[in-house]
Coordinates of C-alpha atoms and ligand atoms in Angstrom, one line a residue:
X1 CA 0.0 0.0 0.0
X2 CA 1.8 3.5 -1.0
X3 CA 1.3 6.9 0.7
X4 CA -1.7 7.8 -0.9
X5 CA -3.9 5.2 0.2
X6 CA -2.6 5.6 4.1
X7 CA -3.6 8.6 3.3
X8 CA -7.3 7.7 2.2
X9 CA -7.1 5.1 4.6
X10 CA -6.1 7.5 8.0
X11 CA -9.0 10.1 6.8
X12 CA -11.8 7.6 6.3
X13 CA -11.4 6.3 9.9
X14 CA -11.2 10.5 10.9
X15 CA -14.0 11.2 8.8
X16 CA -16.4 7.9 7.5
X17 CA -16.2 7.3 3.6
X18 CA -15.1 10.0 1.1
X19 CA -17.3 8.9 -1.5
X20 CA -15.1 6.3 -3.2
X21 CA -14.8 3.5 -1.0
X22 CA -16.3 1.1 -3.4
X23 CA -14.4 2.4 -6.5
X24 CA -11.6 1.8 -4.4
X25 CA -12.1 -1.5 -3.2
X26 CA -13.1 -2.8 -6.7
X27 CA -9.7 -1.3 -8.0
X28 CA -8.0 -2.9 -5.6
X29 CA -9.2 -6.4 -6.0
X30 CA -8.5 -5.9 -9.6
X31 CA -5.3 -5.6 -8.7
X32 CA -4.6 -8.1 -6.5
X33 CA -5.9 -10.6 -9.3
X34 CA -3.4 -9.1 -11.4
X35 CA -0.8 -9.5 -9.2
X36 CA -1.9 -13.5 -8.5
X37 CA -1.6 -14.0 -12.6
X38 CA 1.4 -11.7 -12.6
X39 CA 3.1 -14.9 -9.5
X40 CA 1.5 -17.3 -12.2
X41 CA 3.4 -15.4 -14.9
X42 CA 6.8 -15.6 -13.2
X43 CA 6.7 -18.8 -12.1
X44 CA 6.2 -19.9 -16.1
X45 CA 8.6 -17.6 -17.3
X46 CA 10.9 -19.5 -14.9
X47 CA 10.1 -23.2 -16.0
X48 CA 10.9 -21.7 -19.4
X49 CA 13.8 -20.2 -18.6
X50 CA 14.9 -23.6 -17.1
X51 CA 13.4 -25.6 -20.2
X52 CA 15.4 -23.2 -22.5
X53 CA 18.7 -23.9 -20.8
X54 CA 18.1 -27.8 -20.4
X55 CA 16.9 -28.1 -24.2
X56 CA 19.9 -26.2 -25.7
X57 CA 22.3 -28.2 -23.5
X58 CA 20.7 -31.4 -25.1
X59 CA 21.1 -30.4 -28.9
X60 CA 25.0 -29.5 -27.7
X61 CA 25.6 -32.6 -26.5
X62 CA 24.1 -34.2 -29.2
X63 CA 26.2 -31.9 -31.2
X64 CA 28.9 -33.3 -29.6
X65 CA 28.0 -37.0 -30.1
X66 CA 27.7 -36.5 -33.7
X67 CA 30.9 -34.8 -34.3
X68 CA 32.8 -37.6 -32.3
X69 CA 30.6 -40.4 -34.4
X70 CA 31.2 -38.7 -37.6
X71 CA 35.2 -37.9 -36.7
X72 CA 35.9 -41.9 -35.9
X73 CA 34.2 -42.9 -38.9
X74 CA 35.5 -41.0 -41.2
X75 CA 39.1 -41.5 -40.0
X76 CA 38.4 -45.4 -39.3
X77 CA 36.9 -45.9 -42.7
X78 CA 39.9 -43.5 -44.5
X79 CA 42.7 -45.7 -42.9
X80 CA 41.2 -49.0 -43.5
X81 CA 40.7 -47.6 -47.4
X82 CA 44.2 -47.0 -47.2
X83 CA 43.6 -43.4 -47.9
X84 CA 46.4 -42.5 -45.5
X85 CA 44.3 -39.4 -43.6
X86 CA 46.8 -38.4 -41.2
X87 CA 45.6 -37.3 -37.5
X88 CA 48.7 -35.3 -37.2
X89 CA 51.0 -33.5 -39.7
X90 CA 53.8 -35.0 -41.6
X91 CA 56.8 -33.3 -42.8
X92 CA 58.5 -33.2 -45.8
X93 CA 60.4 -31.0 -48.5
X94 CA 59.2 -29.7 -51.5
X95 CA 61.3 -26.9 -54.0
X96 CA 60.5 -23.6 -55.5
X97 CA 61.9 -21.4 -58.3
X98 CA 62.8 -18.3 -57.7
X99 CA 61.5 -15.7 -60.5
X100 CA 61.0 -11.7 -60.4
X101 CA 60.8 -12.0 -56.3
X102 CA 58.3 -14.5 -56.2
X103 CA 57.8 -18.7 -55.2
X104 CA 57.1 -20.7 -58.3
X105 CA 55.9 -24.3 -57.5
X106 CA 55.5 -26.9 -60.1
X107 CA 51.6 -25.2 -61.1
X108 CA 52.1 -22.1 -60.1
X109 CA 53.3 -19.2 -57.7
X110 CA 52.5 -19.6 -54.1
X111 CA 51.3 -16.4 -52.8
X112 CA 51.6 -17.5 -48.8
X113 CA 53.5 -19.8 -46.9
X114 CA 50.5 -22.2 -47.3
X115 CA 48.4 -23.6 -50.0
X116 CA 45.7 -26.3 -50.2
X117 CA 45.4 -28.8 -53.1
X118 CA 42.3 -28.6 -55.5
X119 CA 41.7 -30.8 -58.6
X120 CA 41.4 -29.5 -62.0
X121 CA 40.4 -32.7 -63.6
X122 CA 37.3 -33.3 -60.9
X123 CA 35.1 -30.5 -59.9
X124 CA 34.2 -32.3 -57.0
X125 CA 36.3 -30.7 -54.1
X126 CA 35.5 -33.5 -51.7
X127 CA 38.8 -36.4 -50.8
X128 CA 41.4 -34.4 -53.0
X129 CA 44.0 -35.4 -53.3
X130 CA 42.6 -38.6 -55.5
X131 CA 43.3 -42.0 -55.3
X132 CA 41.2 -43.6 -57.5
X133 CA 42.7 -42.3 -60.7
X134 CA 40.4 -40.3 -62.0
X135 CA 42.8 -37.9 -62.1
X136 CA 46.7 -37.1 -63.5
X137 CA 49.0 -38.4 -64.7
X138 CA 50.3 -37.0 -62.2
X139 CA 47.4 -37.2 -59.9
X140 CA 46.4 -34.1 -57.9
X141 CA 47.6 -32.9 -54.6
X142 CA 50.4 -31.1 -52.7
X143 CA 53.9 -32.6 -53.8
X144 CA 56.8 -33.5 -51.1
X145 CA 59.7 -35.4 -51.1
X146 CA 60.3 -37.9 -47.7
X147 CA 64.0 -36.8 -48.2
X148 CA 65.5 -33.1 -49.1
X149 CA 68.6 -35.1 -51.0
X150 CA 66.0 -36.4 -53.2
X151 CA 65.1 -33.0 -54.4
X152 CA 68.5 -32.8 -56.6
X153 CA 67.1 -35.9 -58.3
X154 CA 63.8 -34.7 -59.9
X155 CA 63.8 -31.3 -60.4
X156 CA 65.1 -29.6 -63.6
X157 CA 66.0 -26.5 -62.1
X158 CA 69.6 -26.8 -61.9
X159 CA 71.1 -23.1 -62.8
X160 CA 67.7 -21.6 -61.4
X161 CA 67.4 -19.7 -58.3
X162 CA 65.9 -22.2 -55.6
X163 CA 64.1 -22.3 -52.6
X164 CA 63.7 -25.6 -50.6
X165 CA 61.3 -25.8 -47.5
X166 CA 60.0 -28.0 -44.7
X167 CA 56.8 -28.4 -44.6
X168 CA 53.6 -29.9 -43.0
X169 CA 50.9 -31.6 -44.4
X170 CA 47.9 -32.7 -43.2
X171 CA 44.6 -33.1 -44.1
X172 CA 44.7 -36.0 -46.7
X173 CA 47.8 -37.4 -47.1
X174 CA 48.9 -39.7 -49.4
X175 CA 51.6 -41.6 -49.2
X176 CA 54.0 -43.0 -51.6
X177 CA 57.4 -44.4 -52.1
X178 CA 59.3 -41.3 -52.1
X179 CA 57.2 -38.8 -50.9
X180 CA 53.5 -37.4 -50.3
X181 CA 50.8 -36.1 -52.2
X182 CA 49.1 -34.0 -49.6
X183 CA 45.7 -31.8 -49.4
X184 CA 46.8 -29.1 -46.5
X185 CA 51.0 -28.2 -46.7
X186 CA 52.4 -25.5 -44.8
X187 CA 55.6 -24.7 -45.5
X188 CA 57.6 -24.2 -41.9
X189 CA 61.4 -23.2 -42.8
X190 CA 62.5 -22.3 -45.8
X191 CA 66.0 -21.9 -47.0
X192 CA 66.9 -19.7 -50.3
X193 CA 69.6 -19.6 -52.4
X194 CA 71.1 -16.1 -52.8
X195 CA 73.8 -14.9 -54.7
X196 CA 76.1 -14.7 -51.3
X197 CA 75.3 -17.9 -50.3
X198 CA 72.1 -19.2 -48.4
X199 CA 69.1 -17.4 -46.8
X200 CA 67.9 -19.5 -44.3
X201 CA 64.5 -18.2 -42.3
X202 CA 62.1 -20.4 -40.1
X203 CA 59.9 -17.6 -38.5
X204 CA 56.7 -17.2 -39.6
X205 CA 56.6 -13.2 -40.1
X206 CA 59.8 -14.2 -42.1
X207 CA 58.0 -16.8 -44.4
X208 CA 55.1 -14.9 -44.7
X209 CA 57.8 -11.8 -46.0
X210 CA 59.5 -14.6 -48.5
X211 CA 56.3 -15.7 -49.8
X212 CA 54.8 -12.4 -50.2
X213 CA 57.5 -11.4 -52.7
X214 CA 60.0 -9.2 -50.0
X215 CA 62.7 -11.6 -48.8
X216 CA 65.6 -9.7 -50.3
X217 CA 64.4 -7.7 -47.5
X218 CA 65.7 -10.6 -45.1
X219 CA 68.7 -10.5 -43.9
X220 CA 70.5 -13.3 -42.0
X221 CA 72.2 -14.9 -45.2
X222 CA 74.7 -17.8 -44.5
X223 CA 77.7 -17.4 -46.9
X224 CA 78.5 -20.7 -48.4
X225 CA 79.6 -22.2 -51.7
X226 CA 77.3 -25.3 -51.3
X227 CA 73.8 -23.4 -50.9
X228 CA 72.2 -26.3 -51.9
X229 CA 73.9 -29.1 -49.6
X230 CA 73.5 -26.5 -46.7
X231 CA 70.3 -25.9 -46.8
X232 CA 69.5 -29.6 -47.1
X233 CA 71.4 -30.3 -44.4
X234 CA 69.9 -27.6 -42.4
X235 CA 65.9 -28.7 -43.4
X236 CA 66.8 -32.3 -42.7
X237 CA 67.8 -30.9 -38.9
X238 CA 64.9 -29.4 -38.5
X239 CA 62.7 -32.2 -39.7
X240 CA 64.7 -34.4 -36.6
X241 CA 64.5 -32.0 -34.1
X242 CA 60.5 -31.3 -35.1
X243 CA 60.1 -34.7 -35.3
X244 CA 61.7 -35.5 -32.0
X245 CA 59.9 -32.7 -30.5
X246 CA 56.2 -33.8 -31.8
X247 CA 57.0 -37.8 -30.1
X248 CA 57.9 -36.3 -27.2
X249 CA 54.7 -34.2 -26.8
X250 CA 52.5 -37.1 -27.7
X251 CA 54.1 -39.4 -25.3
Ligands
ZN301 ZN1 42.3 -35.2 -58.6

Protein backbone atom coordinates (compact mmCIF):
# COMPACT_ATOMS: atom_id res chain seq x y z
CA UNK A 1 0.00 0.00 0.00
CA UNK A 2 1.75 3.46 -0.98
CA UNK A 3 1.33 6.91 0.69
CA UNK A 4 -1.74 7.81 -0.86
CA UNK A 5 -3.87 5.21 0.20
CA UNK A 6 -2.58 5.56 4.05
CA UNK A 7 -3.59 8.59 3.33
CA UNK A 8 -7.31 7.73 2.17
CA UNK A 9 -7.06 5.08 4.63
CA UNK A 10 -6.13 7.46 8.01
CA UNK A 11 -9.03 10.08 6.79
CA UNK A 12 -11.83 7.56 6.26
CA UNK A 13 -11.39 6.34 9.91
CA UNK A 14 -11.21 10.47 10.91
CA UNK A 15 -14.01 11.23 8.79
CA UNK A 16 -16.45 7.88 7.53
CA UNK A 17 -16.24 7.29 3.58
CA UNK A 18 -15.12 9.98 1.15
CA UNK A 19 -17.32 8.85 -1.47
CA UNK A 20 -15.15 6.25 -3.23
CA UNK A 21 -14.78 3.51 -1.02
CA UNK A 22 -16.33 1.06 -3.42
CA UNK A 23 -14.35 2.37 -6.47
CA UNK A 24 -11.58 1.81 -4.40
CA UNK A 25 -12.09 -1.50 -3.15
CA UNK A 26 -13.10 -2.81 -6.68
CA UNK A 27 -9.66 -1.31 -7.99
CA UNK A 28 -8.01 -2.92 -5.56
CA UNK A 29 -9.20 -6.36 -5.97
CA UNK A 30 -8.49 -5.92 -9.64
CA UNK A 31 -5.28 -5.64 -8.68
CA UNK A 32 -4.64 -8.13 -6.52
CA UNK A 33 -5.94 -10.59 -9.30
CA UNK A 34 -3.40 -9.10 -11.40
CA UNK A 35 -0.80 -9.45 -9.15
CA UNK A 36 -1.85 -13.45 -8.52
CA UNK A 37 -1.60 -14.04 -12.62
CA UNK A 38 1.43 -11.68 -12.61
CA UNK A 39 3.06 -14.86 -9.46
CA UNK A 40 1.54 -17.30 -12.18
CA UNK A 41 3.38 -15.37 -14.93
CA UNK A 42 6.77 -15.64 -13.22
CA UNK A 43 6.75 -18.78 -12.11
CA UNK A 44 6.19 -19.94 -16.09
CA UNK A 45 8.64 -17.64 -17.34
CA UNK A 46 10.93 -19.53 -14.94
CA UNK A 47 10.08 -23.22 -16.03
CA UNK A 48 10.89 -21.71 -19.42
CA UNK A 49 13.75 -20.23 -18.62
CA UNK A 50 14.89 -23.63 -17.10
CA UNK A 51 13.44 -25.62 -20.15
CA UNK A 52 15.35 -23.22 -22.53
CA UNK A 53 18.75 -23.92 -20.79
CA UNK A 54 18.09 -27.82 -20.40
CA UNK A 55 16.87 -28.05 -24.23
CA UNK A 56 19.86 -26.18 -25.70
CA UNK A 57 22.28 -28.18 -23.54
CA UNK A 58 20.65 -31.42 -25.14
CA UNK A 59 21.07 -30.41 -28.91
CA UNK A 60 24.98 -29.48 -27.68
CA UNK A 61 25.63 -32.64 -26.49
CA UNK A 62 24.07 -34.24 -29.20
CA UNK A 63 26.19 -31.88 -31.20
CA UNK A 64 28.93 -33.26 -29.61
CA UNK A 65 28.01 -36.96 -30.10
CA UNK A 66 27.68 -36.50 -33.73
CA UNK A 67 30.87 -34.75 -34.33
CA UNK A 68 32.75 -37.60 -32.31
CA UNK A 69 30.63 -40.36 -34.37
CA UNK A 70 31.16 -38.72 -37.62
CA UNK A 71 35.21 -37.93 -36.69
CA UNK A 72 35.86 -41.89 -35.86
CA UNK A 73 34.18 -42.93 -38.90
CA UNK A 74 35.48 -40.95 -41.18
CA UNK A 75 39.12 -41.52 -40.02
CA UNK A 76 38.41 -45.44 -39.30
CA UNK A 77 36.92 -45.88 -42.75
CA UNK A 78 39.92 -43.51 -44.48
CA UNK A 79 42.69 -45.66 -42.86
CA UNK A 80 41.22 -48.99 -43.50
CA UNK A 81 40.71 -47.63 -47.44
CA UNK A 82 44.25 -47.03 -47.21
CA UNK A 83 43.62 -43.38 -47.86
CA UNK A 84 46.40 -42.51 -45.54
CA UNK A 85 44.27 -39.38 -43.56
CA UNK A 86 46.76 -38.36 -41.21
CA UNK A 87 45.64 -37.28 -37.54
CA UNK A 88 48.69 -35.29 -37.17
CA UNK A 89 51.04 -33.47 -39.72
CA UNK A 90 53.80 -34.99 -41.62
CA UNK A 91 56.78 -33.29 -42.82
CA UNK A 92 58.48 -33.18 -45.84
CA UNK A 93 60.37 -30.96 -48.48
CA UNK A 94 59.21 -29.69 -51.45
CA UNK A 95 61.29 -26.89 -53.97
CA UNK A 96 60.49 -23.61 -55.55
CA UNK A 97 61.95 -21.38 -58.30
CA UNK A 98 62.80 -18.28 -57.74
CA UNK A 99 61.50 -15.73 -60.48
CA UNK A 100 61.00 -11.72 -60.36
CA UNK A 101 60.83 -12.03 -56.29
CA UNK A 102 58.34 -14.46 -56.16
CA UNK A 103 57.81 -18.67 -55.20
CA UNK A 104 57.12 -20.69 -58.32
CA UNK A 105 55.85 -24.35 -57.47
CA UNK A 106 55.49 -26.89 -60.12
CA UNK A 107 51.57 -25.15 -61.13
CA UNK A 108 52.09 -22.15 -60.08
CA UNK A 109 53.30 -19.17 -57.74
CA UNK A 110 52.45 -19.65 -54.15
CA UNK A 111 51.26 -16.37 -52.83
CA UNK A 112 51.65 -17.50 -48.79
CA UNK A 113 53.48 -19.85 -46.92
CA UNK A 114 50.49 -22.19 -47.34
CA UNK A 115 48.40 -23.59 -49.96
CA UNK A 116 45.67 -26.30 -50.20
CA UNK A 117 45.39 -28.76 -53.11
CA UNK A 118 42.35 -28.62 -55.47
CA UNK A 119 41.69 -30.76 -58.65
CA UNK A 120 41.45 -29.46 -61.96
CA UNK A 121 40.36 -32.70 -63.61
CA UNK A 122 37.30 -33.26 -60.91
CA UNK A 123 35.10 -30.50 -59.93
CA UNK A 124 34.20 -32.26 -56.95
CA UNK A 125 36.35 -30.67 -54.08
CA UNK A 126 35.47 -33.47 -51.65
CA UNK A 127 38.80 -36.40 -50.84
CA UNK A 128 41.44 -34.44 -52.97
CA UNK A 129 44.03 -35.41 -53.26
CA UNK A 130 42.63 -38.61 -55.52
CA UNK A 131 43.26 -42.02 -55.28
CA UNK A 132 41.23 -43.62 -57.52
CA UNK A 133 42.68 -42.32 -60.66
CA UNK A 134 40.40 -40.31 -61.96
CA UNK A 135 42.82 -37.87 -62.11
CA UNK A 136 46.67 -37.13 -63.54
CA UNK A 137 49.00 -38.35 -64.73
CA UNK A 138 50.27 -36.96 -62.21
CA UNK A 139 47.39 -37.23 -59.89
CA UNK A 140 46.38 -34.15 -57.94
CA UNK A 141 47.60 -32.88 -54.62
CA UNK A 142 50.42 -31.12 -52.74
CA UNK A 143 53.88 -32.61 -53.77
CA UNK A 144 56.82 -33.50 -51.13
CA UNK A 145 59.74 -35.36 -51.09
CA UNK A 146 60.29 -37.93 -47.68
CA UNK A 147 64.01 -36.76 -48.15
CA UNK A 148 65.48 -33.10 -49.06
CA UNK A 149 68.65 -35.07 -51.04
CA UNK A 150 66.00 -36.39 -53.22
CA UNK A 151 65.12 -33.05 -54.35
CA UNK A 152 68.48 -32.79 -56.57
CA UNK A 153 67.10 -35.92 -58.28
CA UNK A 154 63.80 -34.67 -59.86
CA UNK A 155 63.76 -31.31 -60.40
CA UNK A 156 65.11 -29.65 -63.55
CA UNK A 157 65.97 -26.52 -62.06
CA UNK A 158 69.64 -26.76 -61.93
CA UNK A 159 71.10 -23.08 -62.84
CA UNK A 160 67.75 -21.57 -61.41
CA UNK A 161 67.38 -19.72 -58.31
CA UNK A 162 65.86 -22.17 -55.63
CA UNK A 163 64.10 -22.30 -52.61
CA UNK A 164 63.72 -25.58 -50.59
CA UNK A 165 61.35 -25.79 -47.54
CA UNK A 166 60.04 -27.99 -44.67
CA UNK A 167 56.77 -28.45 -44.64
CA UNK A 168 53.56 -29.86 -42.99
CA UNK A 169 50.95 -31.55 -44.36
CA UNK A 170 47.91 -32.73 -43.15
CA UNK A 171 44.62 -33.06 -44.06
CA UNK A 172 44.66 -35.96 -46.72
CA UNK A 173 47.76 -37.37 -47.10
CA UNK A 174 48.89 -39.70 -49.41
CA UNK A 175 51.58 -41.55 -49.20
CA UNK A 176 53.98 -43.05 -51.59
CA UNK A 177 57.41 -44.43 -52.11
CA UNK A 178 59.35 -41.28 -52.12
CA UNK A 179 57.18 -38.77 -50.89
CA UNK A 180 53.50 -37.45 -50.33
CA UNK A 181 50.84 -36.12 -52.23
CA UNK A 182 49.09 -34.02 -49.65
CA UNK A 183 45.66 -31.79 -49.40
CA UNK A 184 46.82 -29.06 -46.53
CA UNK A 185 50.96 -28.18 -46.75
CA UNK A 186 52.41 -25.48 -44.77
CA UNK A 187 55.59 -24.71 -45.53
CA UNK A 188 57.60 -24.16 -41.87
CA UNK A 189 61.36 -23.21 -42.80
CA UNK A 190 62.55 -22.31 -45.83
CA UNK A 191 66.00 -21.89 -47.00
CA UNK A 192 66.94 -19.65 -50.33
CA UNK A 193 69.61 -19.57 -52.39
CA UNK A 194 71.10 -16.11 -52.84
CA UNK A 195 73.84 -14.89 -54.70
CA UNK A 196 76.08 -14.73 -51.27
CA UNK A 197 75.28 -17.86 -50.26
CA UNK A 198 72.08 -19.16 -48.35
CA UNK A 199 69.11 -17.35 -46.76
CA UNK A 200 67.90 -19.53 -44.26
CA UNK A 201 64.48 -18.20 -42.33
CA UNK A 202 62.09 -20.35 -40.15
CA UNK A 203 59.88 -17.56 -38.49
CA UNK A 204 56.73 -17.24 -39.65
CA UNK A 205 56.64 -13.21 -40.13
CA UNK A 206 59.83 -14.18 -42.15
CA UNK A 207 57.97 -16.82 -44.39
CA UNK A 208 55.10 -14.89 -44.75
CA UNK A 209 57.83 -11.76 -46.05
CA UNK A 210 59.46 -14.60 -48.48
CA UNK A 211 56.28 -15.66 -49.78
CA UNK A 212 54.75 -12.36 -50.20
CA UNK A 213 57.47 -11.41 -52.75
CA UNK A 214 60.02 -9.25 -49.97
CA UNK A 215 62.66 -11.64 -48.82
CA UNK A 216 65.62 -9.69 -50.26
CA UNK A 217 64.43 -7.69 -47.46
CA UNK A 218 65.72 -10.58 -45.07
CA UNK A 219 68.72 -10.51 -43.85
CA UNK A 220 70.53 -13.32 -42.04
CA UNK A 221 72.17 -14.88 -45.15
CA UNK A 222 74.68 -17.85 -44.55
CA UNK A 223 77.66 -17.40 -46.93
CA UNK A 224 78.45 -20.67 -48.41
CA UNK A 225 79.59 -22.25 -51.66
CA UNK A 226 77.28 -25.30 -51.26
CA UNK A 227 73.79 -23.38 -50.94
CA UNK A 228 72.16 -26.29 -51.88
CA UNK A 229 73.87 -29.07 -49.60
CA UNK A 230 73.46 -26.51 -46.70
CA UNK A 231 70.33 -25.94 -46.81
CA UNK A 232 69.45 -29.64 -47.07
CA UNK A 233 71.44 -30.27 -44.40
CA UNK A 234 69.86 -27.61 -42.42
CA UNK A 235 65.90 -28.70 -43.37
CA UNK A 236 66.75 -32.30 -42.67
CA UNK A 237 67.77 -30.89 -38.88
CA UNK A 238 64.91 -29.40 -38.45
CA UNK A 239 62.74 -32.19 -39.73
CA UNK A 240 64.72 -34.40 -36.59
CA UNK A 241 64.47 -32.04 -34.13
CA UNK A 242 60.45 -31.25 -35.08
CA UNK A 243 60.07 -34.73 -35.32
CA UNK A 244 61.66 -35.53 -31.97
CA UNK A 245 59.90 -32.68 -30.50
CA UNK A 246 56.22 -33.76 -31.77
CA UNK A 247 56.98 -37.82 -30.10
CA UNK A 248 57.94 -36.25 -27.24
CA UNK A 249 54.67 -34.22 -26.77
CA UNK A 250 52.47 -37.13 -27.66
CA UNK A 251 54.14 -39.39 -25.33
ZN1 LIG B 1 42.26 -35.20 -58.55
Amino acid sequence: MDDVEQELDLLTRRYGDLGIEAEVRSIRDARQRHRLEMDRLNEDFDRIVERRRATLEAIEKLDRTLRALIDDVVGSTRRQRNEGWSPVPVLGFRAWVVEDGRLHGAWEMWPLPRSTATCKRSPDADEVPHTDGRCGPPPCGLYALKRADDLLDVTGWHGARVAIGLVEMSGKVVEHTKGYRAEHMEVIALGVVDPRGVLLIDAPEHLQAAFGGGFDELDGVLPTLQPIETMCFWLEARKERMSWTSENKSA
